[in-house]
Each structure stands twice: as structure tokens, then as C-alpha cells.
XYZ file of C-alpha atoms in Angstrom:
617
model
C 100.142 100.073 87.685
C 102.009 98.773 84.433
C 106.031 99.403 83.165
C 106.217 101.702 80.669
C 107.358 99.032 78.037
C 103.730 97.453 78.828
C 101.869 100.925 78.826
C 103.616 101.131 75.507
C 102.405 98.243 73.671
C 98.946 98.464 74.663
C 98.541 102.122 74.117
C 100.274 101.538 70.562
C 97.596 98.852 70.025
C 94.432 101.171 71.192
C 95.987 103.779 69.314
C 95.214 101.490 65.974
C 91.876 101.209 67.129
C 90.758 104.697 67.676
C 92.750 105.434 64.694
C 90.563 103.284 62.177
C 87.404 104.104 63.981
C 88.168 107.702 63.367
C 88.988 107.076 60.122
C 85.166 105.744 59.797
C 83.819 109.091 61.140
C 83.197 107.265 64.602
C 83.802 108.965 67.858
C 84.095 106.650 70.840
C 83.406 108.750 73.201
C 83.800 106.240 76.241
C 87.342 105.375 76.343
C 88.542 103.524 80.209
C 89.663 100.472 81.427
C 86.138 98.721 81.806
C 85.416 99.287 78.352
C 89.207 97.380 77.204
C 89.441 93.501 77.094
C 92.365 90.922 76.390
C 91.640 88.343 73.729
C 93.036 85.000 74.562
C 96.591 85.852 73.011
C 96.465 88.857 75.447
C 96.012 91.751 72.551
C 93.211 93.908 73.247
C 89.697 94.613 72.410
C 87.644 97.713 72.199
C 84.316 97.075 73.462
C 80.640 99.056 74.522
C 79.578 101.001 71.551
C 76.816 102.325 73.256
C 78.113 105.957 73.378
C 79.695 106.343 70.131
C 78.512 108.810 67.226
C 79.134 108.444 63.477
C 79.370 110.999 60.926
C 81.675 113.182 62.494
C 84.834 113.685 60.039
C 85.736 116.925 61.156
C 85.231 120.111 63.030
C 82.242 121.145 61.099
C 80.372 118.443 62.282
C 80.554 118.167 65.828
C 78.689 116.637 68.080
C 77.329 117.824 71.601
C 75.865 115.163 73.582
C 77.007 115.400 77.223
C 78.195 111.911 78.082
C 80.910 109.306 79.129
C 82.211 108.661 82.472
C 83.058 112.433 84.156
C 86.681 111.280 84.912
C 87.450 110.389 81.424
C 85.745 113.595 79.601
C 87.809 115.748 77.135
C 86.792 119.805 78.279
C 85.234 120.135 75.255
C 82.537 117.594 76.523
C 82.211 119.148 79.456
C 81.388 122.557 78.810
C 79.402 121.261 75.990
C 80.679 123.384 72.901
C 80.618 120.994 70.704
C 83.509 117.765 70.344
C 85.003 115.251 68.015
C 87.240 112.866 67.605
C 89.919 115.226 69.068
C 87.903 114.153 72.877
C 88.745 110.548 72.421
C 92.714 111.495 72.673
C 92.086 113.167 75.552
C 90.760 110.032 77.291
C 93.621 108.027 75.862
C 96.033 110.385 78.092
C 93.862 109.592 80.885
C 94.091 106.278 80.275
C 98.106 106.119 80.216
C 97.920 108.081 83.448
C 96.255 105.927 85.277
C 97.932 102.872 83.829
C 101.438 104.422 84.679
C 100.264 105.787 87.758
C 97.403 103.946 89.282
C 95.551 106.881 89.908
C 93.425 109.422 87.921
C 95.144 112.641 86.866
C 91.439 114.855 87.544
C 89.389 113.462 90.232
C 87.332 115.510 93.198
C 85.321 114.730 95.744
C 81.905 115.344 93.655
C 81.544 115.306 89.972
C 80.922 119.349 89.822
C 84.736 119.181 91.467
C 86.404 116.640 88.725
C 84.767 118.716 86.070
C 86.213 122.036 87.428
C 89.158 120.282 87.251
C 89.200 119.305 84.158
C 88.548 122.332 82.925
C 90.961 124.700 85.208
C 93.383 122.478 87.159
C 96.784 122.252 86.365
C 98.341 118.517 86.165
C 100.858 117.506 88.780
C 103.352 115.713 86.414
C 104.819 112.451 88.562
C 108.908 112.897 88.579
C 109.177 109.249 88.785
C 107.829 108.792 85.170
C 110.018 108.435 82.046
C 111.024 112.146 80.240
C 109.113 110.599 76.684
C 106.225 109.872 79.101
C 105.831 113.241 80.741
C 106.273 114.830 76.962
C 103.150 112.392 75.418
C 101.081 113.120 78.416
C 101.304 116.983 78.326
C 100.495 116.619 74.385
C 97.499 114.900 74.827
C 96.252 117.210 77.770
C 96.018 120.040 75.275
C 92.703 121.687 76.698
C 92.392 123.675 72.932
C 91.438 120.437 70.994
C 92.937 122.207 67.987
C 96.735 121.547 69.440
C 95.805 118.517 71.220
C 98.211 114.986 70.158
C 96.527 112.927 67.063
C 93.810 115.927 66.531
C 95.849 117.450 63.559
C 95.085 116.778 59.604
C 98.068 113.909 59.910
C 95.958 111.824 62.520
C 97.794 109.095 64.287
C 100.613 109.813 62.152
C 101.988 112.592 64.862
C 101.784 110.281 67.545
C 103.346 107.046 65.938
C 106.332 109.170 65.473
C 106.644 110.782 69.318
C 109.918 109.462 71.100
C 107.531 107.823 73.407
C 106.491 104.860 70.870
C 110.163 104.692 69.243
C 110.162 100.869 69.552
C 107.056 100.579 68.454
C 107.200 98.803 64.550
C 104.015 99.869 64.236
C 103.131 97.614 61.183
C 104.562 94.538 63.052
C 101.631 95.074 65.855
C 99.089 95.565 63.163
C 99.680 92.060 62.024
C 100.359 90.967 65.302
C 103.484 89.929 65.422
C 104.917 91.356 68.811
C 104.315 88.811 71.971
C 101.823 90.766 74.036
C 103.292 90.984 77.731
C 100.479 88.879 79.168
C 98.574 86.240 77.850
C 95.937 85.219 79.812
C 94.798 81.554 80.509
C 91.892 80.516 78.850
C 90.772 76.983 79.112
C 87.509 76.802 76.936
C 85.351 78.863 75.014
C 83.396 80.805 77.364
C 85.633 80.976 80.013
C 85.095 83.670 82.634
C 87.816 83.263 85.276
C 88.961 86.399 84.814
C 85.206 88.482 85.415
C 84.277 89.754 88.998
C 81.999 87.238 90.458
C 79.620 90.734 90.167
C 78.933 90.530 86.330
C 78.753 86.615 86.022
C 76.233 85.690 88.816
C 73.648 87.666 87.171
C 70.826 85.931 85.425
C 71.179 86.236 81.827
C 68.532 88.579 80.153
C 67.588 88.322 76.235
C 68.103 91.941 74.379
C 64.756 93.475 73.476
C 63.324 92.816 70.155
C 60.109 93.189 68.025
C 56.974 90.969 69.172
C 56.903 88.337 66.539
C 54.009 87.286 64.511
C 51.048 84.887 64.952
C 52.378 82.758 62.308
C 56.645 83.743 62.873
C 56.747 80.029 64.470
C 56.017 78.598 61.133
C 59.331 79.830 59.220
C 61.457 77.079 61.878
C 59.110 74.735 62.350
C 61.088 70.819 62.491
C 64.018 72.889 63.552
C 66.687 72.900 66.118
C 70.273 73.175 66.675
C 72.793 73.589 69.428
C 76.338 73.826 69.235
C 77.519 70.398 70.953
C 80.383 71.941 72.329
C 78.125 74.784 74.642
C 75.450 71.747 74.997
C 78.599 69.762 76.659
C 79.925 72.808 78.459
C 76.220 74.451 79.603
C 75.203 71.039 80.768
C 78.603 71.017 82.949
C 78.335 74.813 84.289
C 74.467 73.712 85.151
C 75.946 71.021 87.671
C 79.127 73.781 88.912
C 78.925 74.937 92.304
C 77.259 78.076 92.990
C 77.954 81.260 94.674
C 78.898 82.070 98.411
C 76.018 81.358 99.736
C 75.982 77.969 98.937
C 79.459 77.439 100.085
C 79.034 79.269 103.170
C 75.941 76.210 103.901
C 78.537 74.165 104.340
C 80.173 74.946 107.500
C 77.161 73.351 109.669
C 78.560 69.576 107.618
C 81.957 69.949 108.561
C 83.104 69.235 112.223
C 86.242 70.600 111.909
C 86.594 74.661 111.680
C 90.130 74.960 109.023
C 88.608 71.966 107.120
C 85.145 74.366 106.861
C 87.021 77.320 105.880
C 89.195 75.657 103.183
C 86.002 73.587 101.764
C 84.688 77.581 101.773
C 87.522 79.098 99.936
C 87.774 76.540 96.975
C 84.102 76.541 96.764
C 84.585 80.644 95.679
C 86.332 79.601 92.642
C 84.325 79.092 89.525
C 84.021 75.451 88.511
C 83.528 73.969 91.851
C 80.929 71.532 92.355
C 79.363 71.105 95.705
C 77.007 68.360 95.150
C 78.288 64.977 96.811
C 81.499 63.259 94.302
C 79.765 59.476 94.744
C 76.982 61.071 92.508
C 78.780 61.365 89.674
C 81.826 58.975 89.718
C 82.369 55.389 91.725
C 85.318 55.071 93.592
C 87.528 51.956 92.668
C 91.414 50.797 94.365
C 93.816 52.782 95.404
C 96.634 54.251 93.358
C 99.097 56.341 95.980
C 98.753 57.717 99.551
C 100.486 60.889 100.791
C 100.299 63.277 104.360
C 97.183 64.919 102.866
C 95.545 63.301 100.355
C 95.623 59.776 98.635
C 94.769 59.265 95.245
C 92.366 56.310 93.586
C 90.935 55.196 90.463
C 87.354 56.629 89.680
C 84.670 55.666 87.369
C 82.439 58.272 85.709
C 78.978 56.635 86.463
C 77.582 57.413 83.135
C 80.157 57.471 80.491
C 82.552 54.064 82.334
C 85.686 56.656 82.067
C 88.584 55.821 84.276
C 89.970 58.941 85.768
C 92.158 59.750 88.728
C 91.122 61.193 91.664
C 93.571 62.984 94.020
C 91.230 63.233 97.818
C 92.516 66.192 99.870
C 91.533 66.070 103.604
C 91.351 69.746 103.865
C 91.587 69.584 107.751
C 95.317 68.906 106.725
C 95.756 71.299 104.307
C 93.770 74.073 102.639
C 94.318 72.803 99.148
C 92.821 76.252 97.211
C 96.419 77.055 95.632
C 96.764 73.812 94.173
C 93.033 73.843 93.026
C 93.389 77.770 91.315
C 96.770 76.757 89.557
C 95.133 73.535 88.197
C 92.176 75.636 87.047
C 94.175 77.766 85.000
C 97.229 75.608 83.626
C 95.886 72.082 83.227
C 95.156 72.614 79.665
C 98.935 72.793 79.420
C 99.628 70.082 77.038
C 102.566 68.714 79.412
C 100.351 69.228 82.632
C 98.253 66.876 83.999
C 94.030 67.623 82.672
C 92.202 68.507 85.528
C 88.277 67.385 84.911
C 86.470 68.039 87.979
C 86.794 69.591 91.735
C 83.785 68.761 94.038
C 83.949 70.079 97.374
C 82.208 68.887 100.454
C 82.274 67.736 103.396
C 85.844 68.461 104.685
C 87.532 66.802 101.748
C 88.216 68.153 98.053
C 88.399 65.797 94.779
C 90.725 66.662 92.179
C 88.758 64.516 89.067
C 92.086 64.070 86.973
C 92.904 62.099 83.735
C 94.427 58.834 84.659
C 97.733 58.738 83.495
C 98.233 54.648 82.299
C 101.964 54.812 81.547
C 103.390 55.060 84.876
C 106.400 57.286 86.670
C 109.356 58.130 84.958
C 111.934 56.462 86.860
C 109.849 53.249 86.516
C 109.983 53.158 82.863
C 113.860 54.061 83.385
C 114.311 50.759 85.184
C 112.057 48.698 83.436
C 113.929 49.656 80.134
C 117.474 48.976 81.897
C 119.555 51.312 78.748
C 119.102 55.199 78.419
C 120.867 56.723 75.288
C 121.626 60.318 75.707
C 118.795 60.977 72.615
C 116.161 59.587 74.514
C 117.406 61.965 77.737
C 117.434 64.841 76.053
C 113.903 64.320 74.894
C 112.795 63.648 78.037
C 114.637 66.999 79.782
C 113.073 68.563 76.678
C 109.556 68.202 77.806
C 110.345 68.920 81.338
C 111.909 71.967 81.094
C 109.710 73.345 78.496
C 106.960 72.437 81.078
C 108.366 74.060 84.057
C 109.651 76.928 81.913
C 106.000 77.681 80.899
C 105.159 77.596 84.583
C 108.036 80.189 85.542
C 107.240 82.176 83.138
C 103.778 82.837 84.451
C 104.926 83.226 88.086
C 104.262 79.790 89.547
C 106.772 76.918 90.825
C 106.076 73.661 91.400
C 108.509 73.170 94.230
C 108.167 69.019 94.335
C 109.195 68.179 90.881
C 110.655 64.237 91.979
C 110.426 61.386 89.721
C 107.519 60.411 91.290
C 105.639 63.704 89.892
C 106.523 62.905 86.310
C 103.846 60.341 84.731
C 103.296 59.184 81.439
C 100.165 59.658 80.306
C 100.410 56.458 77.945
C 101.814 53.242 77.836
C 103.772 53.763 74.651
C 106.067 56.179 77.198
C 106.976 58.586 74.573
C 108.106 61.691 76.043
C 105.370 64.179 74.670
C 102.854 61.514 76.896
C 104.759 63.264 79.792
C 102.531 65.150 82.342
C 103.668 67.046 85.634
C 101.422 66.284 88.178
C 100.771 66.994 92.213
C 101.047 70.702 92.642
C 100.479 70.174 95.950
C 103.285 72.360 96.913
C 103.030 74.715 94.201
C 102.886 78.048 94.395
C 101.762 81.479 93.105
C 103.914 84.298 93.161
C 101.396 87.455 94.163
C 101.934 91.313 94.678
C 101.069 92.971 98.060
C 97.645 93.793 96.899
C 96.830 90.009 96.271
C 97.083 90.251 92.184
C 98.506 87.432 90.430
C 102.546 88.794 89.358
C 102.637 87.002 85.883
C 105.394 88.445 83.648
C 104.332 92.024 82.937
C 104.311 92.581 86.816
C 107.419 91.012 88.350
C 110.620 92.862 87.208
C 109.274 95.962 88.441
C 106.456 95.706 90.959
C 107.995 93.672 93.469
C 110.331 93.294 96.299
C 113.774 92.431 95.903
C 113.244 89.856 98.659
C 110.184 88.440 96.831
C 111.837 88.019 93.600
C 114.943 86.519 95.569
C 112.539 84.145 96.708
C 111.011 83.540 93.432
C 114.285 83.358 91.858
C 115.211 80.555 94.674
C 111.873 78.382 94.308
C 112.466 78.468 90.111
C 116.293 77.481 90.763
C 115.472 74.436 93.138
C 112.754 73.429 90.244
C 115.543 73.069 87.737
C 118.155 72.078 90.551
C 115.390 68.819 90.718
C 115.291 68.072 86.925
C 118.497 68.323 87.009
C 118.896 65.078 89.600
C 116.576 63.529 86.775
C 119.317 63.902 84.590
C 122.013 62.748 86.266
C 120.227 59.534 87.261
C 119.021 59.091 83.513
C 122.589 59.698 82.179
C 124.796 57.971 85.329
C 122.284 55.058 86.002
C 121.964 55.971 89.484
C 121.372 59.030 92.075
C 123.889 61.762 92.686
C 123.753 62.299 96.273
C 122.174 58.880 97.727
C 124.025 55.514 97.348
C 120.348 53.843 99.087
C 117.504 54.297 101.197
C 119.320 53.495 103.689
C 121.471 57.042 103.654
C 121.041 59.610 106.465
C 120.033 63.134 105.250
C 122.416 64.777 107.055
C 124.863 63.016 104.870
C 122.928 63.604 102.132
C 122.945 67.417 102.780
C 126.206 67.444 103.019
C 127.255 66.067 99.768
C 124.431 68.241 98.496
C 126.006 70.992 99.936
C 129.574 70.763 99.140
C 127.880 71.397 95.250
C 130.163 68.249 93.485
C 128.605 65.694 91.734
C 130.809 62.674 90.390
C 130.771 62.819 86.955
C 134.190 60.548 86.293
C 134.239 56.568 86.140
C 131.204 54.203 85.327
C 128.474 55.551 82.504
C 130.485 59.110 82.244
C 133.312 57.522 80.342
C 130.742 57.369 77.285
C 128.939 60.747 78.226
C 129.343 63.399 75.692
C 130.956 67.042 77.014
C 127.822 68.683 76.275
C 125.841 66.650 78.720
C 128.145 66.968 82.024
C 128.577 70.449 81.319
C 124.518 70.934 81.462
C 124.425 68.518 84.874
C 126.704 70.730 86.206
C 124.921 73.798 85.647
C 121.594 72.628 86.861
C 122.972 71.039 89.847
C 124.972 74.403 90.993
C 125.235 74.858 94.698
C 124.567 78.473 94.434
C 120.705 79.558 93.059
C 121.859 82.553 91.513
C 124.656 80.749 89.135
C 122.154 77.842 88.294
C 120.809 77.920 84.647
C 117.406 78.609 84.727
C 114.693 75.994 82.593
C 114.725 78.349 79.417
C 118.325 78.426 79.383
C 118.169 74.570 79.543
C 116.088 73.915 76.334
C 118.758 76.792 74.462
C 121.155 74.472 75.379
C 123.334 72.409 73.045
C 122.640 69.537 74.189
C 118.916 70.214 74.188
C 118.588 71.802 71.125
C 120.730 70.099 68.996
C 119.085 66.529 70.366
C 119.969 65.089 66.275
C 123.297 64.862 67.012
C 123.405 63.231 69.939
C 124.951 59.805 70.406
C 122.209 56.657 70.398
C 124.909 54.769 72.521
C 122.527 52.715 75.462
C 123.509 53.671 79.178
C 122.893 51.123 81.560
C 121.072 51.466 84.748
C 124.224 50.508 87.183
C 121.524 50.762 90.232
C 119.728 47.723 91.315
C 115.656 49.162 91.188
C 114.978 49.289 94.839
C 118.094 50.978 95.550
C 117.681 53.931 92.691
C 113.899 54.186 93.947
C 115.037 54.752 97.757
C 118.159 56.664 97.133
C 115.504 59.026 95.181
C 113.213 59.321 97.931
C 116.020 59.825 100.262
C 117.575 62.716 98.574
C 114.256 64.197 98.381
C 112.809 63.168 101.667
C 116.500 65.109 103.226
C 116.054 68.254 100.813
C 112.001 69.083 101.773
C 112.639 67.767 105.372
C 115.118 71.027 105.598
C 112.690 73.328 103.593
C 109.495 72.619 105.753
C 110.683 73.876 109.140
C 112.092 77.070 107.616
C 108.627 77.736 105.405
C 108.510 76.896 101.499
C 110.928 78.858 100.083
C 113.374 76.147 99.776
C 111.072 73.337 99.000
C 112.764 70.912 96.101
C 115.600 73.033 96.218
C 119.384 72.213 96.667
C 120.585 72.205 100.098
C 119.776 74.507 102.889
C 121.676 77.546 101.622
C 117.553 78.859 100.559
C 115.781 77.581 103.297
C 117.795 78.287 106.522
C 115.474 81.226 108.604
C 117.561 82.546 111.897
C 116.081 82.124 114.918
C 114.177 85.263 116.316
C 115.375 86.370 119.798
C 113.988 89.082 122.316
C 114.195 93.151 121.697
C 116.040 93.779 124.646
C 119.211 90.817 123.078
C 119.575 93.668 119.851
C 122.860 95.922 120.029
C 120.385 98.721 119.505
C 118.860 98.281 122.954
C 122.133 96.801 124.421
C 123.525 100.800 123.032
C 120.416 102.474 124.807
C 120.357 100.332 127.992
C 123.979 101.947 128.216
C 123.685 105.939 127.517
C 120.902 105.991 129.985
C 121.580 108.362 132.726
C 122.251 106.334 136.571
C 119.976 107.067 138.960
C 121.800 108.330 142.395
C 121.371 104.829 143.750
C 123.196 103.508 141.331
C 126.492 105.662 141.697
């Protein structure tokens, strides 16, 4: 099921299609969802010729082949007197049934029953659907193909001006200028992530052509050419991991039963490899450990690259979120380039780029002065990272210092990258489908999108600790390592940040009224990450002061009071599930404890209206 707003730009944009392939004297004649793609900007594509007819302009020359898929079939196909283009509309109402309904306004038990249907049945009009909806359906399921919606001498023209499609600047999408709702993540050229396993796991099989001659050889004889980019990407997809089988061979290596399954689960997504990670690459020192995973420096065995590679134990953790995420947004320019995933025996490698520049908050204290310039810049990149993420229903949910590496040694902020998505997450419907934008608003719970809303708000309530340290010189809520974190909870809680005395004398306005903002006790007030980068102090980064701040912490002190405030926030989020995780406080992560039925007033009510026995009186 889609809105209506997203039924209504992609029914506008097949409506151009059938439009100019009527105009060519085509009829489709196999109009449904299988035969409809998304390009990688997310506007759509007609595909499967296979069915259609030319030369037929108009009624006098019809055509009368019996074919499509029965659901989809105009009358006038099915009791074979002859159609046109006039069928082809009444597929595109089926169509916007189904997408506004999610189910098929004609469909019985055999096909003899759908086509009786089709031909006799009257259509049960949902309530629930708009009143410009219901009208546009009921003119395309004209049975007479004479009356029927975009059948008349004026074409499309009839429909482009129905109340349904009245924000529809119709020559604005044929030039592509409206933002389609979803835009799918595509990161090469013959990416198939999103194709059922079904369709891509067959073997390939050349179309049919004429035999060639005894001497055809002779006309490319001395020649050959490949595309080096499919060379480079077929010789890759020849060493990816292969179907279920092979990852369900894997459970006799691995000891340990959840470190099996989650070695089986990332093996199902495309792009694993399951051959043995010392083939390929050489492992070399250690760069950072963690509860699940450490991460080292690894040399590609043929080419000498230096990469990073994050090692999961996946007896630990099942690491497939983190793995699928990667997958799709790594070609983010701001998020850290995932290379490889191999998959074996109880552990999963995350082949990254190595990121030479270091963290953040190292470069912060190894440069000593922060002007509010080179801030903004650096919130810039951040937020216009995490705002990408948000806006395609994940959150990152650990965004410390620590997770912020420069990806050169120069350290200029477009060498960013956001990195461990270890605790990221994917916001998903009931039914298990990803909820990117077109989805959310109206598809799911309020309690889900609370949730969502919280886990976006504790990414920006993070970046926002990022600035205050940049701008102040040290940490909001920790004065050292050395702090408890109930005490650090507490200041966190009480929501006021000092933003008086010391480096804030020489802060401009603009600045402490963003910290304050993105460090809001309450979720729901906090400015989200797009607001942040329509800020004024964000987006009007030219004007802002070049005046040096100076770091006022001493480095070890900054770099525990960090961990500290961090270490106190998560160590609150992780005993009431993730929700909270990175967020401010425990206002999002608190879960009440669950007593017994029989402690509920309900039951307390019932245990009292029940009649005494006599032994009781």
C-alpha cells in the first residue's frame, strides 16, 4: 500500500508513458506492477514489450488477441470483441487500486471466476479512500470502452485535468523536476539488491539468434573488448558468496549455534563472500578493540592496498543490520566505503577503506584553537550525513567522537566519514519492508514513529555534544573520566548546559542558540539534523567570526569526560532495549517493570464482584 500523494506521482508519471505510446499507435496491453521499475533517481520505467501491438490508432483497427495477466484485463479483452488502447486505462485503474489498497479490485478463486467478474461484478468502493480517488477509479472502470477515462478524442488530456491529479504540474514531471518519493540505493552499475533472489540466481541464457556463417568469424577477427568497469565488477561477483545452500554448509564449521545462524543470515545478502578472508587480504596490527569486534589494518594480497577491517565475533552479536545498512549507504560520500564482507567461520569482516586522518576530537586537540568557521563546517558535514540517513529511515544511534574519522590527513571536513553502525538501525513496517520516506507518515504506528522520532533526536542530541565541546573547549556534562554517570545523568537530565564564562564570552548568539536546541532535554522540542543545516549559523557559515577558541581541557581529560558522558548515556539505553541508545538522558529509554496479571486493578475489580461462596459469609 502507498499514500495517495505517492499513488499520485507515479500514476501521473505512467500516465505520460501510456500516453506517448498511444500516441505511436502502441497498445501495451500488459500493464501491473511486475512489468514497472524505478530508475536510480526513483522515476519509473515501463518495461516487457512482449505483448504489445502497433498500428492501432483507433476503433477501426482493433485488435483481438486474448492476452495479459486475467486480473489486469479490460472486458473488452475478455470477451474478445475486439480492444484498443481504451484496455490499457482500464489496467491503469487496476493498478491504482491495488496500489491504494493492496489488494485487487476483481479477483476469484479460478480465472473463469475473475473474468466473470470483470465482466458482471460490481466494485466495492473502499470508504477509507480520498473522494477524488473514488471519482478517478469509477471513470476508469467504465466497462463501455467508449466512456471509459483517457479513451475519448482528447486522450490524456481528460485525465490530467481530473481533481485527482490537481497538484500535478504536469510539464514539471515531464522534465523531471519533482523529487520522486523514493529513491532507491544503487551502489554500481548492475546492482540487483533490490530483485528477489528468484530472478537473479538463474543462469544467464543468450536470446536466440540466426546460426552464423562458416566464414562470420572472419569480420572480428584480432578483436576484443570488455568494458573494464563490468571486467572489474564480473570478476568481483565471480568470487561473491553464493546462494543458501552454500551458507547453510556452514553450520557443521561453526561450534557455536547463534554464531551459525548469524554467519547464515549475512551470507543471504548479495555480496557476501564465503571463501576464507586470509585468501584475499593479510592481516597486519591492530587499530581499535570493542565488546564485539576489533578492528585492524589489512593488506589486499594482490594490489598492497591498506584497508580497514572491522572483525565481528558473531557469537556476540548477529551483525546482519550493520552489514545490510553498509551495503546500501556506504557509497554515501560522508559514510565510510565498505569494500568487502566475507563470512565464515563464526566471525564476519567488514573490508573498509582505511581512514588515515584520525578521530575528530583528536585533530580538535592536536590543533589546540577552533574558530566558529571551521565548526560550522564540521556540523555541516555531520548533519547533512545523518540527515541523509533519517531521511531514509535509519539511525545511527552511537554517533561519539570516536565514530567521526577523517578519511585524510589534510583533515578537511568533506574527508569526514561516519563510521561503526554497529548500533544502527532500520526502521521496518510489520510486514518486514524497509519504511523509507514514502512509507512512514502513514503506514506506521504512532509508537514506532515515537520511537523513530526518539532514536533521530538522540542522533542530533550527540552532534550536538560535538558542538559544544568544539565551541566551549571542553564537554558539557563531564568535568573527567573520573565522573560517575549517575551524576552525569543528572546534569544531563536537568536539560542546562553552561553556556556563560570561559570561550562563550566570544561565542556569537547564533551559535548558543543552535547548542541549545540540539541539546534539548525533551526529544520532541529538539531540532531535528535538517533543521540544523537551515540554520543561521549553518547556512550562513561566510559570516561567521574566524576568532580561534582554545581547547580549555587538558587532552586526557576532554577524551575521558567524552567517553564518560557516553559510556553513562548507552549504559541507561542498553538495559531498557535500543530505543534510547546515544540519546539524552533516560526520559527515552526508561521501560516499567512488568508485574503479574492478578497485581492489575482490572483483576483486583473482578477478584472483588465475585459472588462469596457460603463458607465465606
Amino acid at each position: 500500500m502507498f499514500t495517495e500523494e505517492d499513488v499520485k506521482f507515479y500514476l501521473a508519471e505512467l500516465a505520460l508513458a501510456l500516453s506517448h505510446l498511444h500516441g505511436l499507435g502502441i497498445v501495451y496491453r500488459d500493464l501491473k506492477p511486475e512489468n514497472i521499475l524505478l530508475d536510480e533517481q526513483g522515476h519509473i520505467k515501463l518495461t516487457d514489450f512482449g505483448l504489445s501491438k502497433e498500428s492501432v490508432f483507433d476503433d477501426s483497427s482493433k485488435t483481438y488477441s486474448f492476452c495479459g495477466t486475467v486480473e489486469y484485463m479490460a472486458p473488452e479483452v475478455v470477451n474478445r470483441k475486439g480492444h484498443g488502447t481504451a484496455s490499457d486505462w482500464w489496467s491503469y485503474g487496476v493498478l491504482m487500486f491495488e496500489m491504494l489498497t493492496g489488494s485487487l479490485p476483481f479477483q476469484g478463486s479460478t480465472r473463469k471466476e475473475t473474468m466473470h467478474q470483470i465482466l458482471k461484478a460490481k466494485l466495492a468502493m473502499p470508504q477509507f479512500l480520498s473522494a477524488d480517488a473514488q471519482s478517478l477509479l469509477r471513470a476508469l472502470f467504465k466497462r463501455n470502452p467508449g466512456n471509459r477515462l483517457g479513451s475519448g478524442p482528447n486522450g490524456i488530456a481528460e485525465l490530467k485535468v481530473h481533481s485527482f491529479f490537481a497538484s500535478i504540474a504536469w510539464d514539471d514531471l515531464l522534465h523531471r523536476r519533482f523529487q520522486p518519493p523514493f529513491k532507491p540505493v544503487c551502489s554500481r552499475a548492475d546492482d540487483t539488491f533490490y530483485f528477489d533472489n528468484e530472478y537473479t540466481n538463474r543462469t544467464p541464457q543468450d536470446s536466440p539468434c540466426m546460426p552464423p556463417s562458416a566464414t562470420a568469424n572472419e569480420l572480428f577477427r584480432g578483436f576484443s573488448y570488455v568494458a573494464p568497469l563490468l571486467l572489474t565488477q564480473q570478476q568481483q561477483n565471480q568470487q561473491s558468496g553464493p546462494g543458501e545452500d552454500d551458507a547453510d554448509s556452514i553450520d557443521a564449521n561453526d561450534g557455536d549455534a547463534a554464531a551459525a545462524i548469524a554467519v547464515k543470515n549475512v551470507c543471504r545478502l548479495r555480496g557476501v563472500k564465503t571463501s576464507p578472508f586470509l585468501t584475499d587480504y593479510e592481516l597486519k596490527e591492530q587499530l581499535g578493540c570493542g565488546s564485539f569486534s576489533e578492528c585492524r589494518r589489512c593488506v589486499h594480497r594482490v594490489s598492497g592496498e591498506s584497508c580497514a577491517v572491522k572483525i565481528i565475533d558473531c557469537a556476540k552479536r548477529d551483525p546482519r543490520e550493520e552489514v545490510e545498512i553498509l551495503l546500501r549507504f556506504s557509497e554515501h560520500s560522508n559514510i565510510v566505503s565498505l569494500y568487502d564482507v566475507y563470512a565464515s567461520a563464526g566471525k564476519v569482516y567488514l573490508v573498509m577503506e582505511m581512514l588515515w586522518g584520525g578521530e575528530l576530537l583528536d585533530k580538535i586537540l592536536r590543533q589546540k584553537f577552533f574558530s566558529e568557521r571551521e565548526a560550522s563546517a564540521v556540523l555541516d558535514v555531520v548533519c547533512r550525513t545523518i540527515s541523509y540517513l533519517h531521511s531514509q529511515g535509519v539511525v545511527h544511534r552511537d554517533l561519539k567522537p570516536s565514530n567521526l574519522v577523517y578519511a585524510s590527513e589534510d583533515g578537511s571536513p568533506e574527508s569526514l566519514r561516519v563510521c561503526d553502525f554497529g548500533f544502527a538501525k532500520q526502521l521496518r513496517a510489520d510486514n518486514g519492508l524497509l519504511m523509507t520516506p514514502c512509507y512512514t507518515a502513514s503506514f506506521v504506528a504512532p509508537e514506532v514513529l515515537k520511537l523513530q522520532g526518539y532514536s533521530a533526536a538522540c542522533d542530533v542530541w550527540s552532534a550536538g555534544v560535538l558542538l559544544y565541546t568544539m565551541l566551549a573547549g571542553q564537554t558539557p556534562y563531564a568535568h573527567g573520566p573520573a565522573d560517575p554517570a549517575e551524576e552525569i545523568l543528572n546534569r544531563i537530565e536537568t536539560g542546562s548546559v553552561e553556556l556563560e564564562g570561559g570561550n562563550w564570552e566570544s561565542v556569537s548568539p547564533a551559535a548558543k542558540d543552535l547548542v541549545r536546541r540540539m541539546l534539548h532535554v525533551d526529544p520532541s522540542q529538539r531540532i531535528t539534523a535538517a533543521q540544523v543545516l537551515q540554520h543561521t549559523w549553518v547556512a550562513h557559515r561566510s559570516a561567521l567570526p574566524m576568532f580561534r577558541l582554545a581547547v580549555r581541557q587538558e587532552a586526557g581529560q576532554m577524551l575521558g569526560a567524552m567517553r564518560a558522558t557516553f559510556a553513562a548515556v548507552n549504559s541507561t539505553s542498553t538495559g531498557a532495549g535500543n530505543s534510547g541508545r546515544g540519546g539524552a538522558g533516560r526520559q527515552a529509554a526508561q521501560v516499567p517493570a512488568l508485574q503479574s496479571v492478578a497485581a492489575s486493578d482490572l483483576a483486583k475489580r473482578r477478584g472483588k464482584s465475585k459472588p462469596k461462596v457460603s463458607t465465606e459469609v
